[in-house]
Short mmCIF file of C-alpha atoms in Angstrom, two decimals:
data_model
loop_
_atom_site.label_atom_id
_atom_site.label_comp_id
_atom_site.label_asym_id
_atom_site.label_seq_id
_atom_site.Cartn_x
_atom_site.Cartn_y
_atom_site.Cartn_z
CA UNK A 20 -38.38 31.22 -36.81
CA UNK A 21 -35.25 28.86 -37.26
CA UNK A 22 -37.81 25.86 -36.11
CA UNK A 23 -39.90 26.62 -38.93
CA UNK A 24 -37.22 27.18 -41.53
CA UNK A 25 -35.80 23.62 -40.45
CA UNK A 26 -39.70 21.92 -40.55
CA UNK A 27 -39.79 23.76 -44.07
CA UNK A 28 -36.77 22.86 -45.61
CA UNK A 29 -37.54 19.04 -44.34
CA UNK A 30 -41.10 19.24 -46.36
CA UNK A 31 -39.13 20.19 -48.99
CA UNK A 32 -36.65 17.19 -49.12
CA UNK A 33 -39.14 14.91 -48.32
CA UNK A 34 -41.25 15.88 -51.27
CA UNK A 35 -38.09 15.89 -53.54
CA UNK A 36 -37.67 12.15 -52.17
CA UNK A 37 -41.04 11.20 -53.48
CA UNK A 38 -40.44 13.18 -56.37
CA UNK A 39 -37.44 11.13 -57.20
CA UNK A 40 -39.25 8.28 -56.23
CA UNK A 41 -41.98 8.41 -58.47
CA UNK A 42 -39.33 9.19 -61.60
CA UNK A 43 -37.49 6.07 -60.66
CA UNK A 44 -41.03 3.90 -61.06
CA UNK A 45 -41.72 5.80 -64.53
CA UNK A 46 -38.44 4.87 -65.65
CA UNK A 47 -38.41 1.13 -64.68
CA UNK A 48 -41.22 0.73 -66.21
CA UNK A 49 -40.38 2.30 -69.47
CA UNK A 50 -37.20 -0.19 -69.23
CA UNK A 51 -39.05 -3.44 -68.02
CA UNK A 52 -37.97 -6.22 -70.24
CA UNK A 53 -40.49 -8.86 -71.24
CA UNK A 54 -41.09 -11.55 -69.08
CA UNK A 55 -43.40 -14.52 -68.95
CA UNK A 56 -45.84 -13.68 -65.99
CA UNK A 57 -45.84 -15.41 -62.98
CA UNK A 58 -49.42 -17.46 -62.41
CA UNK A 59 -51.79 -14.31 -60.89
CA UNK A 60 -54.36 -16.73 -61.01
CA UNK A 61 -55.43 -16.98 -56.92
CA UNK A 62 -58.68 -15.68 -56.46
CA UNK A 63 -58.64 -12.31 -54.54
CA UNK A 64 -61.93 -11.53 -52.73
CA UNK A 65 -61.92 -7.58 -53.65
CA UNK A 66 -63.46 -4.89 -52.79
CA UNK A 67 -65.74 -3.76 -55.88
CA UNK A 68 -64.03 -0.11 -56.96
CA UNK A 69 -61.02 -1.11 -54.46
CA UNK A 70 -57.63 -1.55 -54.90
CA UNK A 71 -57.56 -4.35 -56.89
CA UNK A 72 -60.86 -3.28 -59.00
CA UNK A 73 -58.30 -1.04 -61.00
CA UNK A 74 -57.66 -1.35 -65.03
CA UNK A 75 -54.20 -1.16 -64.92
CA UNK A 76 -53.91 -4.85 -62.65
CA UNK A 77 -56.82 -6.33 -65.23
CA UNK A 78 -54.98 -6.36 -68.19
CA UNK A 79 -51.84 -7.12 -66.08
CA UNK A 80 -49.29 -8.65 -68.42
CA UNK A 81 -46.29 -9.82 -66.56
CA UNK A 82 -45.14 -9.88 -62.93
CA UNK A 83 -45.16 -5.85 -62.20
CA UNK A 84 -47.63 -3.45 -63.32
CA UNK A 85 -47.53 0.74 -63.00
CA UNK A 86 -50.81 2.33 -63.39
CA UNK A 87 -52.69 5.42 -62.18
CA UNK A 88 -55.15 8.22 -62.73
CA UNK A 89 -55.13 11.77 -63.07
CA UNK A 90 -57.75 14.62 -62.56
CA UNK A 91 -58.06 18.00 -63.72
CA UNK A 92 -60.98 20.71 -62.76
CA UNK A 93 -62.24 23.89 -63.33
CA UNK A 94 -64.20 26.25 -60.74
CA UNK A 95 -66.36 29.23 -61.06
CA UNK A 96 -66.95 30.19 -56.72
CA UNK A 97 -69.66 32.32 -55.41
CA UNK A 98 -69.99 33.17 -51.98
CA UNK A 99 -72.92 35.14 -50.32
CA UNK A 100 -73.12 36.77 -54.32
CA UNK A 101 -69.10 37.66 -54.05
CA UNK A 102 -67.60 36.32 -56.95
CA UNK A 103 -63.87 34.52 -56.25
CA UNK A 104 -63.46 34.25 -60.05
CA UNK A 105 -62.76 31.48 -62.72
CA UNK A 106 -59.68 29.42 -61.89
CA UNK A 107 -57.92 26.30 -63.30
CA UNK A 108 -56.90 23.40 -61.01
CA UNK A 109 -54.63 20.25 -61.17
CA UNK A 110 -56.74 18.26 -57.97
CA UNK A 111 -54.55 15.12 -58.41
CA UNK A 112 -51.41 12.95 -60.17
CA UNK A 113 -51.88 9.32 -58.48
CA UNK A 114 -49.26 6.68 -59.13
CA UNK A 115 -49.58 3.35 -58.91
CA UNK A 116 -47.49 -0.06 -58.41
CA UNK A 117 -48.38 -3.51 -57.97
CA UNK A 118 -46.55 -6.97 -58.52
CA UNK A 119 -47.22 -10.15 -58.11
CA UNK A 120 -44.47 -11.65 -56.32
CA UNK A 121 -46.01 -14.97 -56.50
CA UNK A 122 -49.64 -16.82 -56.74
CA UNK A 123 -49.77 -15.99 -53.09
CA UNK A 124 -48.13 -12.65 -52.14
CA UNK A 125 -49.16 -9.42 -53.75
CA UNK A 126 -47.73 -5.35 -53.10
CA UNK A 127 -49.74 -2.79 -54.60
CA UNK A 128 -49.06 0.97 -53.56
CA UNK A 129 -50.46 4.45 -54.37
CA UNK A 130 -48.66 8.04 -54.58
CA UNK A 131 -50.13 10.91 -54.52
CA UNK A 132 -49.61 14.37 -56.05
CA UNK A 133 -52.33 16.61 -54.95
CA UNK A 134 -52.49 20.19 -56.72
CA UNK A 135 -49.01 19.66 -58.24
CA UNK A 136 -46.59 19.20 -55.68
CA UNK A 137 -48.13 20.95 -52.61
CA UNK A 138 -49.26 17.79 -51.07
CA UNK A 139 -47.43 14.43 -51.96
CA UNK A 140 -48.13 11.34 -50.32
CA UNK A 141 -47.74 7.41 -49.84
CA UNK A 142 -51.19 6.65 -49.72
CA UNK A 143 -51.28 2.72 -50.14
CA UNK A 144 -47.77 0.54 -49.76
CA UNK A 145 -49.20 -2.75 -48.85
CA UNK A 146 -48.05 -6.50 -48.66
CA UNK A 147 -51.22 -9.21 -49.19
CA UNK A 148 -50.14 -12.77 -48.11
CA UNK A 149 -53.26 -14.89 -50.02
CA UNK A 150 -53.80 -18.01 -47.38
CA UNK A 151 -58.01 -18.49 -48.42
CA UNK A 152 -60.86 -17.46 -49.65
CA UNK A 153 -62.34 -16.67 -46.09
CA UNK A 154 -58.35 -15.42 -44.26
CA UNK A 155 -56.06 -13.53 -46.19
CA UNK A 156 -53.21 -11.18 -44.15
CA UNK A 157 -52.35 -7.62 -45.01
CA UNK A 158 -49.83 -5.19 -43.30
CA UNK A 159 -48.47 -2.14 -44.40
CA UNK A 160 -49.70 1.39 -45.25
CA UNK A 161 -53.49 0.90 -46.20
CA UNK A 162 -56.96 2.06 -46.06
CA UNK A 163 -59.18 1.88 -43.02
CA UNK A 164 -62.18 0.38 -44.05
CA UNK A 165 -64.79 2.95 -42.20
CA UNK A 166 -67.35 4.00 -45.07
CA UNK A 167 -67.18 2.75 -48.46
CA UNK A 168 -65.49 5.81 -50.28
CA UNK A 169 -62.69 5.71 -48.24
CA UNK A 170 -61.75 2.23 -49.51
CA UNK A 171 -63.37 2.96 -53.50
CA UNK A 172 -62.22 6.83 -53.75
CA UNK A 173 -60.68 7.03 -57.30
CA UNK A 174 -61.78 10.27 -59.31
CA UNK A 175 -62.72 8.41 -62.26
CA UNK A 176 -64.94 5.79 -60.81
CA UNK A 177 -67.32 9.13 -60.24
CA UNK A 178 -69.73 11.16 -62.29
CA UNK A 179 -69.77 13.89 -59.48
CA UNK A 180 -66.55 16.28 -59.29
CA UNK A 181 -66.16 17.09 -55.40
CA UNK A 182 -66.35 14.20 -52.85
CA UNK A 183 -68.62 13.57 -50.69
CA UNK A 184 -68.58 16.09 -47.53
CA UNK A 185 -69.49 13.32 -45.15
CA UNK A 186 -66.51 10.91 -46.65
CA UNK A 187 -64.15 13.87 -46.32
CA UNK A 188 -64.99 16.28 -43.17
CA UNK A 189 -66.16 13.70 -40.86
CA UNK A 190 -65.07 10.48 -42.42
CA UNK A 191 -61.53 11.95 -42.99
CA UNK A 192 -60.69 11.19 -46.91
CA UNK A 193 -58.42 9.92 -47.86
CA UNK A 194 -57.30 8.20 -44.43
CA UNK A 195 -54.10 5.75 -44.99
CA UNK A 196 -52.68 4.37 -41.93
CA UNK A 197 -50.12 2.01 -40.68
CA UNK A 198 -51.63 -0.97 -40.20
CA UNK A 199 -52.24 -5.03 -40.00
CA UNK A 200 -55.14 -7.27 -40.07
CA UNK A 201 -56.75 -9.88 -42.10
CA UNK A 202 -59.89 -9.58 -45.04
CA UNK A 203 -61.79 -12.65 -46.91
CA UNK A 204 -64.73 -13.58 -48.21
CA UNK A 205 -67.64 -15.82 -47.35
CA UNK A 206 -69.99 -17.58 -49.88
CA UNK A 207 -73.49 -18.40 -47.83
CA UNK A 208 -75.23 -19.31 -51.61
CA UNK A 209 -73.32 -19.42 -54.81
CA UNK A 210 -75.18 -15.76 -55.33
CA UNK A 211 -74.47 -14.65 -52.16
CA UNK A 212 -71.20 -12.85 -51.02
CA UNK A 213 -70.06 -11.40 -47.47
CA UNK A 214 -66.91 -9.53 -47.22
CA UNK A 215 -64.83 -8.65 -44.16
CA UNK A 216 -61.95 -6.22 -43.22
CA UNK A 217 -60.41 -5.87 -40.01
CA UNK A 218 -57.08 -3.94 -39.02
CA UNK A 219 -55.06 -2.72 -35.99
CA UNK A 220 -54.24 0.92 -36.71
CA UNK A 221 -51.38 3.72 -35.27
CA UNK A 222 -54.88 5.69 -35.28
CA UNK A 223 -55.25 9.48 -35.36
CA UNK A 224 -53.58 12.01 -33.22
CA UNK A 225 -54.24 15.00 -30.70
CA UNK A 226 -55.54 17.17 -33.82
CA UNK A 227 -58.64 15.72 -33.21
CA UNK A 228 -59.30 18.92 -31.04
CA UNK A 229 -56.78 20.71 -30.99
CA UNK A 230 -55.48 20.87 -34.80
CA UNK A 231 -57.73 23.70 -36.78
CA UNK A 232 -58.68 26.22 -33.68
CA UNK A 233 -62.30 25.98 -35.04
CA UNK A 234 -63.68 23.05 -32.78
CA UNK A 235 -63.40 19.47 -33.59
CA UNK A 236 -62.31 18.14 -36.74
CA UNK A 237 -61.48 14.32 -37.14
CA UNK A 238 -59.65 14.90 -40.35
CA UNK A 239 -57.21 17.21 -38.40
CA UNK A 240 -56.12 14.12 -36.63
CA UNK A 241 -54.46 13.00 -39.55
CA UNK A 242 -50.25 13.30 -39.31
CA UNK A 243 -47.34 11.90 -40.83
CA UNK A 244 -46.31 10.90 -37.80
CA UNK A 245 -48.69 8.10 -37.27
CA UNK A 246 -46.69 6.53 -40.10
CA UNK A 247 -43.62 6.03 -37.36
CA UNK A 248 -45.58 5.39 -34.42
CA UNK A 249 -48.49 5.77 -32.02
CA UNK A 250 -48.71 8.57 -30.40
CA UNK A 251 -50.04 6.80 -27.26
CA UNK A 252 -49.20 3.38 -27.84
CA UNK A 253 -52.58 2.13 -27.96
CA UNK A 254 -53.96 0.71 -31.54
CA UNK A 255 -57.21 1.49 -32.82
CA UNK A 256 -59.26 -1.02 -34.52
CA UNK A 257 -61.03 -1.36 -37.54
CA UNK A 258 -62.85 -3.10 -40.00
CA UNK A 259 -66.02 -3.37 -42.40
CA UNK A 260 -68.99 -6.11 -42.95
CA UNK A 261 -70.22 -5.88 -46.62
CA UNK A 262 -72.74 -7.84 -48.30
CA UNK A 263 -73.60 -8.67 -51.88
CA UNK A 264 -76.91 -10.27 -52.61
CA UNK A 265 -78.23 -11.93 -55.48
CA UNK A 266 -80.19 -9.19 -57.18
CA UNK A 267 -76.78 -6.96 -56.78
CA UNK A 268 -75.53 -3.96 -55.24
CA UNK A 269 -73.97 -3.61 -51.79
CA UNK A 270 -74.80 -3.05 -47.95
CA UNK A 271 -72.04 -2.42 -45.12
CA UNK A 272 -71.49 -1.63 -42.11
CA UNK A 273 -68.01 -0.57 -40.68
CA UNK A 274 -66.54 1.08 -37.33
CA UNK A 275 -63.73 2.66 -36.69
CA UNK A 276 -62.10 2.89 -32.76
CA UNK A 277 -59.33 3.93 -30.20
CA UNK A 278 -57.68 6.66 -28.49
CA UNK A 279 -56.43 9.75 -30.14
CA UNK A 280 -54.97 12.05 -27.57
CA UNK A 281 -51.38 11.76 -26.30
CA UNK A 282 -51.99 10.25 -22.67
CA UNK A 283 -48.68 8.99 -21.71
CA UNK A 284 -44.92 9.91 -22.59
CA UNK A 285 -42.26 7.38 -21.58
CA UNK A 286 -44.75 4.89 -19.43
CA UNK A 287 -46.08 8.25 -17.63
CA UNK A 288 -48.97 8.84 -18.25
CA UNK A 289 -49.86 12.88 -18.43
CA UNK A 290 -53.42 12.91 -19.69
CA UNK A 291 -57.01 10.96 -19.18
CA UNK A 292 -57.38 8.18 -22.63
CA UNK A 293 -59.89 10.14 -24.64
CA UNK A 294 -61.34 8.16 -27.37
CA UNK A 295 -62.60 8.35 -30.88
CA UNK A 296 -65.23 5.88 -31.93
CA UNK A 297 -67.22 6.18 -35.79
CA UNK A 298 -69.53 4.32 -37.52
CA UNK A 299 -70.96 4.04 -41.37
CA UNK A 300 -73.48 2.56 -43.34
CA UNK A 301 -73.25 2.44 -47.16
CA UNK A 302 -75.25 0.99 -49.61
CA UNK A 303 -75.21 0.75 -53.66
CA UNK A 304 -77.67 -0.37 -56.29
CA UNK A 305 -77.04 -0.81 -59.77
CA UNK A 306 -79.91 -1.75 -62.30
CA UNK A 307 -79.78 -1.23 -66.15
CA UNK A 308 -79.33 2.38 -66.50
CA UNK A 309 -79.39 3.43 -62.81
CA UNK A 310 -76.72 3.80 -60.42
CA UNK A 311 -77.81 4.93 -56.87
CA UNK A 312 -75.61 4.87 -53.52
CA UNK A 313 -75.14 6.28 -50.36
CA UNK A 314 -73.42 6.54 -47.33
CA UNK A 315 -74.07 7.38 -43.26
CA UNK A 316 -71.79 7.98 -40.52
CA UNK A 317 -71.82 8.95 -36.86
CA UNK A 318 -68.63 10.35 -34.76
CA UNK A 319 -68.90 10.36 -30.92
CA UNK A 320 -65.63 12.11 -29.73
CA UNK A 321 -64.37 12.17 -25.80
CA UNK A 322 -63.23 15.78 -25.18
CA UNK A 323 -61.66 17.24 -21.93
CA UNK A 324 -64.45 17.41 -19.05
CA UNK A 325 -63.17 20.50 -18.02
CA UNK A 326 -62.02 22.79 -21.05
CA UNK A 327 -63.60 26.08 -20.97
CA UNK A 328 -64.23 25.99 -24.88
CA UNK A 329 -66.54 22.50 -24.54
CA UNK A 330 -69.21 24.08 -26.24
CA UNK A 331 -67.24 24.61 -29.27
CA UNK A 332 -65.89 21.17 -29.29
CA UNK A 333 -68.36 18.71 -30.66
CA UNK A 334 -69.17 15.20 -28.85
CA UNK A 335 -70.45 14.37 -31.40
CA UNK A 336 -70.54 14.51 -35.66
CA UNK A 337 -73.18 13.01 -38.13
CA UNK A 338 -74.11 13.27 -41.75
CA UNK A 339 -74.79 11.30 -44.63
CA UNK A 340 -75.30 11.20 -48.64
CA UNK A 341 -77.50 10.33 -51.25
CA UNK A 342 -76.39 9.74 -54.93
CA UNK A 343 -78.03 9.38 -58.24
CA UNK A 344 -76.87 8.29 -61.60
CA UNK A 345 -79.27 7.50 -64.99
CA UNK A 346 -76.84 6.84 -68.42
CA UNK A 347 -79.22 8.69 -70.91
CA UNK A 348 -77.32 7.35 -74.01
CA UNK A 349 -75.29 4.08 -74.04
CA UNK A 350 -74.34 3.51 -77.71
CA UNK A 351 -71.31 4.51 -80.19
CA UNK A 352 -70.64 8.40 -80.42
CA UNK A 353 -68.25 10.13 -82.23
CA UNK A 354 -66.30 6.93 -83.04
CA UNK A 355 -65.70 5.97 -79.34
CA UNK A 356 -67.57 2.26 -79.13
CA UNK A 357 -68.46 2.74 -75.43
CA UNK A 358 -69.38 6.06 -75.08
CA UNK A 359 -71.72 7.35 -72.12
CA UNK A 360 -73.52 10.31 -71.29
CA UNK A 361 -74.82 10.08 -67.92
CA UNK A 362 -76.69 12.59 -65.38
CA UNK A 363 -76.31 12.89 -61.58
CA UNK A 364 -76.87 14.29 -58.64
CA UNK A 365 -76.18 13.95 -55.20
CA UNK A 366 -77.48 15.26 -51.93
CA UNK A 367 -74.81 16.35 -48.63
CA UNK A 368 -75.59 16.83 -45.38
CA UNK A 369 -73.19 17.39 -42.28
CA UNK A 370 -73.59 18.39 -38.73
CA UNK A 371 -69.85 18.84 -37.30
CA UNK A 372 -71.24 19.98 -33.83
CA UNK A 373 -74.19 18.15 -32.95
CA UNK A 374 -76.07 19.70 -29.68
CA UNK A 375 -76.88 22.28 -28.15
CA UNK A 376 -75.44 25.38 -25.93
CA UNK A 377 -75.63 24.62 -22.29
CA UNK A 378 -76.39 28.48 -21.34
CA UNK A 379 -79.00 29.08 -24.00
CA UNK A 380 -80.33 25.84 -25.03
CA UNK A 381 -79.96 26.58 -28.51
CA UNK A 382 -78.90 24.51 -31.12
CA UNK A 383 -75.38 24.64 -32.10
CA UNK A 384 -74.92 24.87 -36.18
CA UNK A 385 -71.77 24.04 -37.66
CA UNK A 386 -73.17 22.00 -40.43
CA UNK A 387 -73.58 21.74 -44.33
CA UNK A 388 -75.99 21.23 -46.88
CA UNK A 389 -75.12 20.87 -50.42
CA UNK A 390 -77.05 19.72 -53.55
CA UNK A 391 -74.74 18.94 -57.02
CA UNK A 392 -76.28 18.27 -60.10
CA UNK A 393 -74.71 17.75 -63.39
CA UNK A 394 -73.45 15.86 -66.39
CA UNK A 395 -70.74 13.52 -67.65
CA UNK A 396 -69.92 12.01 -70.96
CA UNK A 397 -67.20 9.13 -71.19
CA UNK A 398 -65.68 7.94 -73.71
CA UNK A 399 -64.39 4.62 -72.12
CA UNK A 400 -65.28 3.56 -68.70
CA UNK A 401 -62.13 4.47 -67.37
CA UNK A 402 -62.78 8.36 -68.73
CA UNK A 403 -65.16 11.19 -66.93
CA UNK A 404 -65.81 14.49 -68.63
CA UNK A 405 -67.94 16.17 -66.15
CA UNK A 406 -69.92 19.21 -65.64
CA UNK A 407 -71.48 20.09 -62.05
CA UNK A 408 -72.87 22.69 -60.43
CA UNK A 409 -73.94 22.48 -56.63
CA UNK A 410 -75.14 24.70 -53.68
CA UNK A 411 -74.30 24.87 -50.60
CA UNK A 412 -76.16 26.40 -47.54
CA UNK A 413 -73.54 26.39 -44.65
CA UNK A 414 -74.56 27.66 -41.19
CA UNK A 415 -71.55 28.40 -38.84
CA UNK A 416 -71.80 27.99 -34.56
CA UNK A 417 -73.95 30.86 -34.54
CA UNK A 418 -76.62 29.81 -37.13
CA UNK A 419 -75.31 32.69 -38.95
CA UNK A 420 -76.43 31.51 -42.92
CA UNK A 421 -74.10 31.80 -45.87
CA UNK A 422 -74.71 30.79 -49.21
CA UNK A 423 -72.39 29.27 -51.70
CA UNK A 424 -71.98 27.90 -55.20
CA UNK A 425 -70.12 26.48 -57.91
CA UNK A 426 -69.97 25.54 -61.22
CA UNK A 427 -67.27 22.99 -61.96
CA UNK A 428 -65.74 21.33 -64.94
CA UNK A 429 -62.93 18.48 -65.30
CA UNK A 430 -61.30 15.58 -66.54
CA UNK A 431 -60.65 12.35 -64.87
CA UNK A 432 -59.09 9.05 -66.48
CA UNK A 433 -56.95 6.09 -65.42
CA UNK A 434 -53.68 5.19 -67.11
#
């Protein structure tokens, strides 16, 4: 009980130190003189919807710039015909922070309120040291490249309310980790881009299996304590291959790699290395009035040969989704010069426990579907309005079937 009282109370100051934080960042920049901006000028080879796709760096004006977006929802729940009732929620408060300490060295960071202050965390606070084109070095707190959304997340870039279940229960979203590597860009045409990530991560932690009592869950591996050190003192590795053809759009291919379970304490090593290895494909076309992407991934996970509850921990995950987009009106409304109204939907599908039982020779459920239609009107690019309603037919170890639904509306804008 005392233990828990202490872990408490240090939750508490922690989030009072980001709290403080973030004040501190408000208030400098409500103070920041004007300056004559340093040149910003060397080419960055960015991630389309990444960190440095944001609005608040494009119309950067001097050497720091504070940015950030918000996003606000409603949900109506239904479960198996049970009604959970109408309720208001405040999903997320992002801050963010970037200067340009010179033509060649960039910080940007991100921090995050999620549902007020029950969740606050550093989720970007990165240095960029610009050397080429092709080899450019970053270290610091930043996003493992493994699927597209992880790296292009931001509530506003999207039409569609919840986030994708693939990008968030396998693909754990959004993953920040302590890490270093390099990232560039490759011209083989004038028309033709490739893009590259790579980074040594801390990596994820014993949660893995052992974090939510309900079998294996990847996002579970995520801990604040990765942010000190590795729990095993082994680095995963990372990194994402992305290219951009002439007609447009986007195709990668990323991995993600390395131990997760603590297998030696003090040089003594206590446990077999069990390892945790993913892969994604993503794709996204954009033509006139249609936006369509999607996203794959595959989890193989090592668990203990001889735990009595293997067939409730999965060996392996998969799933994937498919999203559509189609701007019905693209002209002035209501006095707003760049107003959209745009329909979507988007397609989920998730199996957390691929295989089957080795008594029976069943198939082991423990996966998702979910299918989200809707509509969104924005006023600027950098505003959604959005109404959605999806479905969701979720199927638990057993196979035992139960239905959900929702109907969802919110607000999401940069600042």
């Amino acid at each position: 009980m005392k233990r828990s009282m202490i872990c408490a109370a240090r939750g508490a100051l922690r989030n009072l130190q980001y709290a403080i934080f973030a004040f501190c960042l408000l208030a400098l920049n409500a103070n920041l003189p004007a300056q004559t901006a340093k040149s910003d000028s060397m080419p960055t080879p960015f991630q389309r919807g990444g960190i440095y796709d944001r609005p608040y760096i494009l119309k950067l004006g001097g050497n720091t710039a504070l940015g950030g977006y918000a996003e606000m929802n409603s949900n109506y729940v239904r479960v198996d015909g049970i009604a959970e009732g109408f309720s208001l929620e405040q999903r997320r408060f992002n801050i963010f922070l970037y200067s340009a300490i010179s033509p060649h060295v960039k910080l940007t960071s991100e921090l995050e309120f999620e549902h007020g202050t029950e969740e606050i965390a550093l989720e970007t606070a990165l240095v960029d040291v610009l050397l080429a084109t092709p080899l450019n070095l970053r270290a610091g707190i930043l996003l493992p490249p493994i699927g597209r959304f992880n790296i292009t997340h931001d509530s506003p870039r999207y039409n569609v309310i919840d986030r994708p279940l693939v990008s968030t229960e396998i693909i754990p979203s959004t993953l920040s980790e302590v890490g270093v590597g390099f990232f560039g860009a490759f011209y083989a045409t004038p028309f033709d881009r490739f893009t590259y990530e790579i980074y040594g991560v801390n990596g994820l932690h014993d949660g893995v299996i052992l974090g939510t009592g309900e079998g294996t869950r990847i996002p579970a591996g995520k801990s604040p304590l990765t942010f000190e050190e590795d729990n095993n003192g082994s680095p995963a590795l990372t990194g994402r291959l992305a290219y951009n053809p002439r007609f447009g759009g986007e195709i990668g291919l990323s991995f993600y790699t390395g131990r997760y379970n603590t297998f030696q304490l003090e040089g003594v090593q206590i446990d077999e290395p069990r390892s945790l290895r993913m892969f994604a494909c993503d794709a996204e076309y954009r033509k006139r009035r249609l936006h369509v992407r999607g996203e794959a991934a595959l989890a193989q996970i090592d668990i203990p040969p001889d735990n009595v509850d293997n067939d409730f921990l999965a060996e392996k995950q998969r799933g994937f989704f498919v999203e559509g987009d189609y701007a019905l009106l693209r002209r002035p409304l209501l006095g707003m010069p760049e107003a959209n109204v745009i329909i979507f939907s988007r397609y989920d599908y998730i199996d957390l426990h691929h295989g089957k039982f080795e008594k029976t020779g069943q198939s082991i459920g423990d996966s998702k579907k979910r299918l989200t239609a809707g509509l969104a009107f924005r006023p600027t690019a950098d505003t959604a309005i959005r109404l959605s309603y999806w479905r969701q037919w979720e199927y638990d170890t057993f196979n035992n079937l139960a239905h959900a639904m929702n109907v969802q509306f919110g607000i999401a804008t940069y600042f």
